[in-house]
Short mmCIF file of C-alpha atoms in Angstrom, two decimals:
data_model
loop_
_atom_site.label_atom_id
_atom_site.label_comp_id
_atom_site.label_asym_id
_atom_site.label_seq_id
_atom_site.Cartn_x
_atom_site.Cartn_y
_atom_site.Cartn_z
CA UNK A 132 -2.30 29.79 17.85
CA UNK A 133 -2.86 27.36 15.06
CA UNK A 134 0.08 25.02 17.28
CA UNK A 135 -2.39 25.16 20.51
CA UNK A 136 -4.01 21.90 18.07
CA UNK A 137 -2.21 18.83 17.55
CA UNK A 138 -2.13 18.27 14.01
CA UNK A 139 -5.53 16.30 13.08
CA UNK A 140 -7.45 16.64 16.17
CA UNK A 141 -10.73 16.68 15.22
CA UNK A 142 -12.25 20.08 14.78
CA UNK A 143 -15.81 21.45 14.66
CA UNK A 144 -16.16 22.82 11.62
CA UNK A 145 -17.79 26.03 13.24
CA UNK A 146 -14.18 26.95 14.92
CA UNK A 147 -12.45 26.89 11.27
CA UNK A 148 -11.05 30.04 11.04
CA UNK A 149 -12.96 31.75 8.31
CA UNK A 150 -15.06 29.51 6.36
CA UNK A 151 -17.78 27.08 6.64
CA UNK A 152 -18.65 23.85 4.96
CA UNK A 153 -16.91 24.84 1.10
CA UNK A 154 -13.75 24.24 2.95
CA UNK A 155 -13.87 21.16 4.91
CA UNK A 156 -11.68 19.18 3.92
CA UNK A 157 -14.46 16.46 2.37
CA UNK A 158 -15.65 19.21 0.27
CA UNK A 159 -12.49 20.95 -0.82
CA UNK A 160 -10.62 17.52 -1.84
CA UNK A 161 -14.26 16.43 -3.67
CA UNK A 162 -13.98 19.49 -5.91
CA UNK A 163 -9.83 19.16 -6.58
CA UNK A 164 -10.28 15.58 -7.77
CA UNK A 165 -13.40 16.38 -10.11
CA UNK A 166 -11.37 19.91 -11.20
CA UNK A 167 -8.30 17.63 -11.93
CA UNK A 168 -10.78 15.07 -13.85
CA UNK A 169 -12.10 17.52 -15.97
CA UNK A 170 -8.74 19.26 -16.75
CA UNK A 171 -7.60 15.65 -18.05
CA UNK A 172 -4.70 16.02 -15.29
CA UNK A 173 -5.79 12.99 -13.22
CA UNK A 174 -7.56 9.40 -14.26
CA UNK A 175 -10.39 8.57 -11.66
CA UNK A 176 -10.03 5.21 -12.72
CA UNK A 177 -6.01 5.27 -12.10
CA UNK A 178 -6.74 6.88 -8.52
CA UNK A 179 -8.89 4.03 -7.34
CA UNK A 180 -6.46 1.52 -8.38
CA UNK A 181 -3.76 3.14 -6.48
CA UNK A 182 -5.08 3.56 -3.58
CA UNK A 183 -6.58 -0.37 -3.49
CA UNK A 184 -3.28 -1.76 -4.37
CA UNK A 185 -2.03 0.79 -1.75
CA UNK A 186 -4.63 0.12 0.96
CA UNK A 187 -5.43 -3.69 0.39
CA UNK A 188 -2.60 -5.36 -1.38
CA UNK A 189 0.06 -3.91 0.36
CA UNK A 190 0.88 -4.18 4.40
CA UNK A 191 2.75 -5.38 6.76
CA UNK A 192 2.27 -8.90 6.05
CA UNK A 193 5.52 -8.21 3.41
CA UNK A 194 8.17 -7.16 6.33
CA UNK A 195 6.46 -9.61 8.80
CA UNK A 196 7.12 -12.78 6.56
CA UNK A 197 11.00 -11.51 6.41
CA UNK A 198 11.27 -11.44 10.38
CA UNK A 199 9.47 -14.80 10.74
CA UNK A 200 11.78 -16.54 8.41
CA UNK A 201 15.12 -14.89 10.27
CA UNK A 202 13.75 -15.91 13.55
CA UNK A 203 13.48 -19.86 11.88
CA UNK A 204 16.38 -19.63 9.49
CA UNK A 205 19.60 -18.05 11.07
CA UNK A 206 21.16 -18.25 7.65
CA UNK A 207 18.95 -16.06 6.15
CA UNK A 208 18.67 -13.97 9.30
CA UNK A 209 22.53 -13.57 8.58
CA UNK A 210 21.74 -12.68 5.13
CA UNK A 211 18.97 -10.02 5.76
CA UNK A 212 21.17 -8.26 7.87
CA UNK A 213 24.49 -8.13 6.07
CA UNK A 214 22.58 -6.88 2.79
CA UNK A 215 18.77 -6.72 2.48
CA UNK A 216 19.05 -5.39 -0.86
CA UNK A 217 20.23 -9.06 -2.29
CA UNK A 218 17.50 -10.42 -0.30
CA UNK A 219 14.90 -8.85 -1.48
CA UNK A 220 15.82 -9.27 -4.91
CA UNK A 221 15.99 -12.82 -4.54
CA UNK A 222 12.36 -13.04 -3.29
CA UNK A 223 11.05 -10.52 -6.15
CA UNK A 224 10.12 -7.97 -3.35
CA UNK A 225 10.19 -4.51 -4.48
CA UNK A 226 8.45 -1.20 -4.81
CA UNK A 227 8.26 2.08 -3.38
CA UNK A 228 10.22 3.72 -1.02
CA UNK A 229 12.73 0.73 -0.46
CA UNK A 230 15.35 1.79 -2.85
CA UNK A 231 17.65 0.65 -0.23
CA UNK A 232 17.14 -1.04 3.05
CA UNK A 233 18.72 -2.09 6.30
CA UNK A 234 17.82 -4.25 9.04
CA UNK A 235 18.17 -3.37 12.20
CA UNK A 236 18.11 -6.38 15.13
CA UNK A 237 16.68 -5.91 18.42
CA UNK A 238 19.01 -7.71 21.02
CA UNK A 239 18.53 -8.60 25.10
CA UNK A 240 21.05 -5.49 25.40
CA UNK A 241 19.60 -3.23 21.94
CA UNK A 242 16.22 -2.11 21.04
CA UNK A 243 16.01 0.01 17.59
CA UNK A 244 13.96 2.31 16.59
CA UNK A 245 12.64 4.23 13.31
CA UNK A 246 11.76 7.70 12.60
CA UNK A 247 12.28 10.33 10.31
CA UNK A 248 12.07 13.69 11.41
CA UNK A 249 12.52 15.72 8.19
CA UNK A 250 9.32 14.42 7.12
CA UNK A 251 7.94 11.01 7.03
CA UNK A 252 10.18 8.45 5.12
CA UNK A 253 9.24 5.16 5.56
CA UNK A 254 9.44 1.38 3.96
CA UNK A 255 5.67 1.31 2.36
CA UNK A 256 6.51 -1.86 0.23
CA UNK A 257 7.61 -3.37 2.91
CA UNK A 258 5.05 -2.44 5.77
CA UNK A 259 2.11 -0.35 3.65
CA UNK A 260 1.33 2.79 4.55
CA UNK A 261 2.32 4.63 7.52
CA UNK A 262 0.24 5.17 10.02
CA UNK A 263 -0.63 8.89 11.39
CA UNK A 264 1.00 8.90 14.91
CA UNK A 265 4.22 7.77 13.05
CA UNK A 266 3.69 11.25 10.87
CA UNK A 267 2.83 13.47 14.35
CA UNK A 268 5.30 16.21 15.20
CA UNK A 269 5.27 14.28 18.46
CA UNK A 270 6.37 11.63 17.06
CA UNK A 271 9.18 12.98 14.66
CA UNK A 272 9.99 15.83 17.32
CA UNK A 273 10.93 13.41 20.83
CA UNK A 274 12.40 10.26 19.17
CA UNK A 275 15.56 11.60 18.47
CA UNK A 276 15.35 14.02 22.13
CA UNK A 277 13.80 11.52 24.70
CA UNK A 278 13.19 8.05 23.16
CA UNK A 279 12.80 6.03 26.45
CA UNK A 280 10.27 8.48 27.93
CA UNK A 281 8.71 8.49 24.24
CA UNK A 282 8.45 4.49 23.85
CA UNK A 283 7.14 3.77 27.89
CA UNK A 284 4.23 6.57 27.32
CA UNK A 285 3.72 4.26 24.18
CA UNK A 286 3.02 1.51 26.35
CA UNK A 287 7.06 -0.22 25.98
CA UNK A 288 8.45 0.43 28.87
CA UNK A 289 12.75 -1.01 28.07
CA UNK A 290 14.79 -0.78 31.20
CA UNK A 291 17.52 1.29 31.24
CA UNK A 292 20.32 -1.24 30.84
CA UNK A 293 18.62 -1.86 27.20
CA UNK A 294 20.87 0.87 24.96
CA UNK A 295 18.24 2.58 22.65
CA UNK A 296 19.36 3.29 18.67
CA UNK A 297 17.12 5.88 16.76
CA UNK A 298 17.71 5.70 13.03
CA UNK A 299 16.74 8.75 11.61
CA UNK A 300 15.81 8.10 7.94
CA UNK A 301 17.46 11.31 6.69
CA UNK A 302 18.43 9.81 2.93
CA UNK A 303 16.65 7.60 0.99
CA UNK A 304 17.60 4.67 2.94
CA UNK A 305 14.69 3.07 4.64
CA UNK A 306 15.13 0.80 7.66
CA UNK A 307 12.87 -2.13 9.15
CA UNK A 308 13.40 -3.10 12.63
CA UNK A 309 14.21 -7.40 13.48
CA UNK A 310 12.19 -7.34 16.84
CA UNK A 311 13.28 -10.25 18.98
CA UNK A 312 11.69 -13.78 18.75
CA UNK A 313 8.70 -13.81 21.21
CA UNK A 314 9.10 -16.44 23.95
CA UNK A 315 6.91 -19.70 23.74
CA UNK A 316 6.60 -19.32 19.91
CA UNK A 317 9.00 -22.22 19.78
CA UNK A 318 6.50 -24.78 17.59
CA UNK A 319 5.08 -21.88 15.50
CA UNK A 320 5.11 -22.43 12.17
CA UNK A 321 6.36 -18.81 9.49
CA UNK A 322 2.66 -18.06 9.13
CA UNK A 323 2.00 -18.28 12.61
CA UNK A 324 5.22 -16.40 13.71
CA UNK A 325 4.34 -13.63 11.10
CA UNK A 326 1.41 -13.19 12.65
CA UNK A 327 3.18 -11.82 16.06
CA UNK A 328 5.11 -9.54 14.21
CA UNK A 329 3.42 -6.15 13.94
CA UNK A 330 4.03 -3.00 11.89
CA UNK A 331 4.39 -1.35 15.03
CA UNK A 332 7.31 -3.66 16.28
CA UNK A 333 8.92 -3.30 12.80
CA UNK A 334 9.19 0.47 13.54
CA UNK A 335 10.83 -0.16 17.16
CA UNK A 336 7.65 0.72 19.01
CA UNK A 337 6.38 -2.44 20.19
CA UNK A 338 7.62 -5.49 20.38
CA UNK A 339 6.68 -8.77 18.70
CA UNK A 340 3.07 -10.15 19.92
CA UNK A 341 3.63 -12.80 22.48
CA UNK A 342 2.03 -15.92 21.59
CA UNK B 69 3.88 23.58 20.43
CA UNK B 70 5.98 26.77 22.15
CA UNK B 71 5.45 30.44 21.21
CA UNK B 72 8.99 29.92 19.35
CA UNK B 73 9.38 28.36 16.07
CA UNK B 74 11.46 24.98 16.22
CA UNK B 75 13.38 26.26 13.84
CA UNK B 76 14.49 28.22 10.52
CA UNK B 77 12.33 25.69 8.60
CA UNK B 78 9.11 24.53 9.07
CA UNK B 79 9.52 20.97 9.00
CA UNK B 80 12.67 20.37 10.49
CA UNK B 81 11.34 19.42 14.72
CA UNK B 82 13.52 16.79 15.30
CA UNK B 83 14.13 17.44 18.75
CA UNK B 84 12.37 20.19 19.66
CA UNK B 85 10.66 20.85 22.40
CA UNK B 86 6.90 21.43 23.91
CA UNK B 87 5.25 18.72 21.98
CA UNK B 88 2.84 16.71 23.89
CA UNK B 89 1.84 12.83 24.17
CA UNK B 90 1.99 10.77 20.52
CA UNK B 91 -1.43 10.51 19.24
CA UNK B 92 -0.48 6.74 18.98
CA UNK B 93 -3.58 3.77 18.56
CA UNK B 94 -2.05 0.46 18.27
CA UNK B 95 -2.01 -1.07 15.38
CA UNK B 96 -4.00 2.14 13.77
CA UNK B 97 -5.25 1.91 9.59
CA UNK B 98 -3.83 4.22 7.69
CA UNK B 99 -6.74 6.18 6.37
CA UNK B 100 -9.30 7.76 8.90
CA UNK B 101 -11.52 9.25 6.35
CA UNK B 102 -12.64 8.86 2.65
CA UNK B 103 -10.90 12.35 2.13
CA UNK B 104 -7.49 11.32 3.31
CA UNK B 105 -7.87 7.78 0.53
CA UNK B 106 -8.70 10.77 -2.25
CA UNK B 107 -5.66 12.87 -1.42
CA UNK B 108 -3.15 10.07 -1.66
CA UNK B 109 -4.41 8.25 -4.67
CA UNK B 110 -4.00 11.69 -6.53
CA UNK B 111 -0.76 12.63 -5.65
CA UNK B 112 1.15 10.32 -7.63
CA UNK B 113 -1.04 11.31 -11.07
CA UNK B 114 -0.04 15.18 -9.88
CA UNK B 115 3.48 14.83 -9.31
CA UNK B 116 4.30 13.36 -12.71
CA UNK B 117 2.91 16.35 -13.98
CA UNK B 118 4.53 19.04 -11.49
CA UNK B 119 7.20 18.49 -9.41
CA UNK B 120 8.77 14.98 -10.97
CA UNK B 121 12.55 15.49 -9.72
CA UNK B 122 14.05 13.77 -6.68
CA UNK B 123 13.41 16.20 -3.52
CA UNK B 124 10.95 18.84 -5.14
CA UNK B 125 7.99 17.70 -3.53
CA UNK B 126 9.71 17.35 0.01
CA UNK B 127 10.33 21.02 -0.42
CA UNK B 128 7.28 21.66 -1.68
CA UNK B 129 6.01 20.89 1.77
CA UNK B 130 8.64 22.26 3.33
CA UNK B 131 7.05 26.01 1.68
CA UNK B 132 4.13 25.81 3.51
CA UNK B 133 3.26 27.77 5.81
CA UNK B 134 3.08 26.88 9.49
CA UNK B 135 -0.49 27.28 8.93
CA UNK B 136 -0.97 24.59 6.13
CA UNK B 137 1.93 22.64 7.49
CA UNK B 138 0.44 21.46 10.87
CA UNK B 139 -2.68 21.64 9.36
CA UNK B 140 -5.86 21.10 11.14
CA UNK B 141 -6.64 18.32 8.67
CA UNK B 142 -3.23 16.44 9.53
CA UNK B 143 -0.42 14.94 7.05
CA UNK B 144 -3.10 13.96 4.04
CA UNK B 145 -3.95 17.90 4.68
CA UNK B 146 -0.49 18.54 4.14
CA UNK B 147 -0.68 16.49 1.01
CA UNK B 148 -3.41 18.36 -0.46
CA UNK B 149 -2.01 22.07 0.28
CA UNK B 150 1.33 21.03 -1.49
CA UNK B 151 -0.91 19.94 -4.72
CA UNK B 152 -2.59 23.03 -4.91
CA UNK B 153 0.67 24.86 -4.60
CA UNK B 154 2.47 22.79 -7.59
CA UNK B 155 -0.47 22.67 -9.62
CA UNK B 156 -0.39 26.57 -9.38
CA UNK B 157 2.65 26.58 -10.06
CA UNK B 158 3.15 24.61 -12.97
CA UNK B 159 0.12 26.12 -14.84
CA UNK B 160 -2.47 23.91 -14.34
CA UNK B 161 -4.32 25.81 -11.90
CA UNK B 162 -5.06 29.57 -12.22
CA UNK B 163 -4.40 31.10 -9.14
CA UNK B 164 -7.65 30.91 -6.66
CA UNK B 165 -9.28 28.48 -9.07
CA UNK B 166 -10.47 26.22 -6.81
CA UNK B 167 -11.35 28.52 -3.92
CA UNK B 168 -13.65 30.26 -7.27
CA UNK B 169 -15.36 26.77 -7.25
CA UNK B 170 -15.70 26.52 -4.24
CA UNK B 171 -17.74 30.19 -4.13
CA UNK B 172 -15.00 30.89 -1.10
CA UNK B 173 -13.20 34.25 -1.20
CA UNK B 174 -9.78 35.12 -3.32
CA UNK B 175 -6.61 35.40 -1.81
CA UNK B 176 -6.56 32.87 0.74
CA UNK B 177 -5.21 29.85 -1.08
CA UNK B 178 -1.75 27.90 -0.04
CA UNK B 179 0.24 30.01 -2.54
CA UNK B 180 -0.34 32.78 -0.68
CA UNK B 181 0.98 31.97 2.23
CA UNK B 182 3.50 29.73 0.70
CA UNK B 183 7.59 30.61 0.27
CA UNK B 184 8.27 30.71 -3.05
CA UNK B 185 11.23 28.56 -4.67
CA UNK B 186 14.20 29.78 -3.26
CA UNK B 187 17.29 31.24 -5.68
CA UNK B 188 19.79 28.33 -5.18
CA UNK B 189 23.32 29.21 -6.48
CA UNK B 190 25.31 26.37 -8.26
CA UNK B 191 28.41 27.52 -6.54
CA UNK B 192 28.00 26.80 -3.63
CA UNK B 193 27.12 22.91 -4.60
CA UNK B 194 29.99 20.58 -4.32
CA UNK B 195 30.53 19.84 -8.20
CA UNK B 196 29.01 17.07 -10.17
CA UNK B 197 30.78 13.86 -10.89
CA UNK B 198 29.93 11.19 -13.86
CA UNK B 199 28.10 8.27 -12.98
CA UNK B 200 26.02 6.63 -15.46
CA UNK B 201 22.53 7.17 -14.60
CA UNK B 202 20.70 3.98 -14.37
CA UNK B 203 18.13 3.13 -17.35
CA UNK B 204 15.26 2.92 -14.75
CA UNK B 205 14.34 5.70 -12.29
CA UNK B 206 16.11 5.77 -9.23
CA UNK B 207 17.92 7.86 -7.18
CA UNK B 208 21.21 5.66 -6.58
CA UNK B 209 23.92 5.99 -8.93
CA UNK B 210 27.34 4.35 -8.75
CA UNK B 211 30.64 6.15 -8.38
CA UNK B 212 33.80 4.71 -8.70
CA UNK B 213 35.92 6.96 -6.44
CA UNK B 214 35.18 5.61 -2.25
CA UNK B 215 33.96 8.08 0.20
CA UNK B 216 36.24 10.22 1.81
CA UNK B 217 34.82 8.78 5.38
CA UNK B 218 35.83 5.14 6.33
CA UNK B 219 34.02 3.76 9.45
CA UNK B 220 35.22 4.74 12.68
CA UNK B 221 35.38 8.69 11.40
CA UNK B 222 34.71 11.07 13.96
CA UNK B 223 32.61 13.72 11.38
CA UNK B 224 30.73 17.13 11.85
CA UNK B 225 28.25 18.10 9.58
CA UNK B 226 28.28 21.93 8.60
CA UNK B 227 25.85 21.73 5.97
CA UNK B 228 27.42 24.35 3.40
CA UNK B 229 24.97 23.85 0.11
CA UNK B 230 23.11 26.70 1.10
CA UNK B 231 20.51 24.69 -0.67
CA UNK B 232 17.11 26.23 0.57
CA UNK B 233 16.12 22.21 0.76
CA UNK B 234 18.85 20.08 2.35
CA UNK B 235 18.81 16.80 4.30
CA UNK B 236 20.81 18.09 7.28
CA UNK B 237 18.63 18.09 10.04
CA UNK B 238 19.06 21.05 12.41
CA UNK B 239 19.85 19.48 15.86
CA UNK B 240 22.59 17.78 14.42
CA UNK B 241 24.98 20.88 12.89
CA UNK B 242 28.00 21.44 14.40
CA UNK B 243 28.18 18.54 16.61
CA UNK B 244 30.44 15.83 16.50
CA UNK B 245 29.60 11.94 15.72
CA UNK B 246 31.33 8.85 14.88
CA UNK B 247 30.85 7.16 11.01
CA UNK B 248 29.06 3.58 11.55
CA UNK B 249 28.02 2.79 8.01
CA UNK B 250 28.35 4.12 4.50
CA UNK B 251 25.75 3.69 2.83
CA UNK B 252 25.46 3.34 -1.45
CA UNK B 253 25.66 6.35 -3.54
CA UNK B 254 22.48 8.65 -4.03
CA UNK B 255 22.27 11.84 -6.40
CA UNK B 256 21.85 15.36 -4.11
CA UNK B 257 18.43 16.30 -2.79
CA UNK B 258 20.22 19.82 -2.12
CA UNK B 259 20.77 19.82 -6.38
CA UNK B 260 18.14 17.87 -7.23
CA UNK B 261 15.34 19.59 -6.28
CA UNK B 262 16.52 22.77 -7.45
CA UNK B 263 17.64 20.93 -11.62
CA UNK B 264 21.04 21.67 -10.84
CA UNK B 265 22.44 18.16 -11.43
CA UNK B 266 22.93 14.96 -9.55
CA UNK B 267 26.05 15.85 -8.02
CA UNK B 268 26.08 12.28 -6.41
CA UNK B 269 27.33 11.49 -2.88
CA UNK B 270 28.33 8.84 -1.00
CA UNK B 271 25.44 8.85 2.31
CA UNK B 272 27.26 8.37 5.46
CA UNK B 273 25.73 6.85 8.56
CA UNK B 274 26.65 8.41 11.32
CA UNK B 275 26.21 7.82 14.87
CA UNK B 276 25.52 10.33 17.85
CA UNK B 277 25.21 9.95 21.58
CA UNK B 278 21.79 11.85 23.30
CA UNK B 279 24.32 13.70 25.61
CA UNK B 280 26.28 15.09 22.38
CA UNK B 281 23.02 16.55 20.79
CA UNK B 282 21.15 17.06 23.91
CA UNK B 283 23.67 18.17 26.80
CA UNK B 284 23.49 17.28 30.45
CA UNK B 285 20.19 15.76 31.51
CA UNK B 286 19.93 13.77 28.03
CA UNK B 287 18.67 10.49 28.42
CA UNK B 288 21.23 7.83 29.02
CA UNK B 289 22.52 5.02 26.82
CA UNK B 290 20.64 6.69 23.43
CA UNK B 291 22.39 6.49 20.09
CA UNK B 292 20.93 8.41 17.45
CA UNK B 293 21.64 7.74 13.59
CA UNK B 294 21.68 9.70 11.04
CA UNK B 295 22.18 9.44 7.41
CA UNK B 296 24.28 12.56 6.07
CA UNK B 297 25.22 12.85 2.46
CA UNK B 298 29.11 12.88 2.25
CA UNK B 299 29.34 16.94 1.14
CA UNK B 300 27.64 17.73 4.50
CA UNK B 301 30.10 16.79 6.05
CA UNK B 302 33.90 17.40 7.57
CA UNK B 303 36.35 15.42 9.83
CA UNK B 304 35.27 16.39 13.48
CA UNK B 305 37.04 16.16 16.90
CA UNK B 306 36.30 13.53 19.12
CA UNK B 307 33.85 14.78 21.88
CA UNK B 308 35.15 14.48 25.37
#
């Protein structure tokens, strides 16, 4: 019955089964964190700072720059995809969940796309954090079962000559999709051009912003 | 959802069927509420007190039950019922504690509804090898012996740990795909989680076509990839 309700619709409180206002989830998380403070288990202070290096310093702007510079520099394009790793090594990028990292490049004939449908691996030092549809049962449950129909009612429609590759990020490698260089972006300079690449086409559910 | 449960385990829905449209908003942020900020910027601070080893706190979500799992309060929901659980666990919580604070009746917390941690026998793990574990934290180690698998490899995963946390996802046992990548060497998840060693493996990409997994009626020209650690997995027949 609980399954009738996608996972974070919004819900009146009144239709919680059970309770009222002590257990929305405001309240209840309020009353962990100040439980937690006053056990000495957590660091109010440490929280905040995690979440605005998590929220603020961190995005997509990291991945975007890497796609940018392969789309301008087919050297290093040829480099990012033989062994990420080394690359981002060189260029001091690190962090969490990119213990090791592929690249995947869209072609006229390929379009790739992430998922993980144990749970909800992704690159967050490389793109931030995920967002929620990406962590939907929808999400994880079709990508591997129907990914065309799943990626057109997304708003990318790919004909069907274009083969489709799902990576399903079942270990702890974490992959970040090369979308294909937007036409007309031929003068942009890499800040420019990282501006057309979104998170959303580094998962394989959009494709780069056309100029 | 359908009436029938996806499968064995709660979390494991790749593929399965009945779910609806992807509650997708372009270019969405990742925190809708003050709430959701709270949840995330604790759990770090929680799991180095509680569940610290590679894997644990996968399967701590993976305990829940259906009802805390698809939560009404979505994945930082999620988040927040596998903290109580660990923190119960570990100690630092009395059972009910913080439905007590919260003046909201016993006996309706997580860990009630929760599975407890499974009885995981070490002989049915693939045993351990020697590789120097790294000086920082990590799960890759380095073995000197290659993978069993080269490229090319037409593999079937059985999935024999009998780990009650594994990395094998359901719609992929028994069927056959081809090895496209190997990728470097991680310690177990299956072990891991359970502190019965690193046992590590060699993780092994390998590829699947839609009509494999899916049968007739599949979507055409789909590839699906999967990463498979190596002791999941077994030399397969080609699929006609």
């Amino acid at each position: 019955m609980l399954f009738a309700l996608r996972e974070g619709d919004a819900v009146n409180e009144h239709s919680r089964p059970n309770q009222g206002a002590a257990s929305s989830p405001e309240v209840r998380t309020e009353a962990l964190e100040d439980l937690l403070i006053e056990k000495g288990l957590i660091d109010k202070a440490r929280v905040d700072a995690l979440i605005e290096r998590f929220e603020h310093d961190l995005g997509p702007l990291v991945g975007a720059k890497l796609i940018a510079r392969s789309w301008i520099d087919p050297e290093f394009k040829t480099r990012l995809l033989a062994d990420a790793d080394q690359v981002l090594q060189d260029e001091g990028i690190g962090g969490a969940e990119i213990e090791h990292v592929e690249v995947k490049a869209n072609q006229p004939s390929i379009h790739n796309l992430v998922v993980c449908t144990l749970c909800s691996c992704y690159p967050w030092a490389l793109l931030g954090l995920p967002p929620s549809w990406y962590k939907s049962s929808e999400y994880r449950a079709r990508a591997v079962r129907e990914p065309r129909s799943l990626l057109r009612q997304m708003g990318l429609d790919l004909s069907e000559e274009v083969e489709i590759r799902v990576w399903d990020s079942s270990s702890e490698t974490r992959f970040l999709v090369l979308p294909e260089r937007p036409a007309g972006s031929d003068n942009m300079d890499l800040e420019a051009l990282a501006s057309l690449v979104t998170r959303d086409a580094m998962i394989g559910v959009a494709k780069a912003t056309n100029p | 959802m359908t009436d029938t449960a996806p499968s064995a385990n709660v979390h494991d829905i790749g593929g399965s069927l009945g779910w609806g449209a992807v509650p997708y908003i372009r270019d969405e942020a990742p925190f809708h509420h003050d709430w959701e900020r709270r949840v995330f910027g604790m759990l770090f601070q929680v799991l180095s007190r509680t569940a610290q080893r590679p894997g644990e706190f996968r399967y701590a979500l993976e305990r829940l039950s259906d009802e805390d799992y698809f939560c009404l309060d979505g994945y930082y929901g999620r988040w927040r019922a596998a903290i109580e659980l660990l923190l119960e666990e570990y100690g630092h919580l009395e059972a009910g504690e913080l439905d007590t604070r919260l003046g909201l009746p016993l006996g309706n917390g997580v860990s009630n509804r929760a599975a407890k941690v499974a009885e995981v026998l070490e002989q049915n793990m693939p045993p351990d090898r020697v590789a120097p574990r790294p000086s920082h934290r990590t799960v890759r180690r380095e073995l000197e012996t290659p993978s069993r698998f080269k490229i090319g490899d037409v593999v079937v995963a059985v999935g024999i740990t009998g780990s009650a946390h594994t990395r094998v996802p359901q719609y992929v046992r028994g069927v056959s795909g081809q090895v496209v990548n190997i990728h470097p060497v991680e310690v177990l998840p299956d072990s891991t989680a359970f502190d019965l060693g690193d046992r590590p493996q060699h993780v092994i990409c390998v590829a699947y076509r839609a009509e494999d997994l899916w049968g007739r009626g599949s979507e055409e020209g789909v590839i699906i990839n999967v990463d498979l650690y190596e002791c999941y997995l077994r030399f397969g027949k080609e699929m006609p």
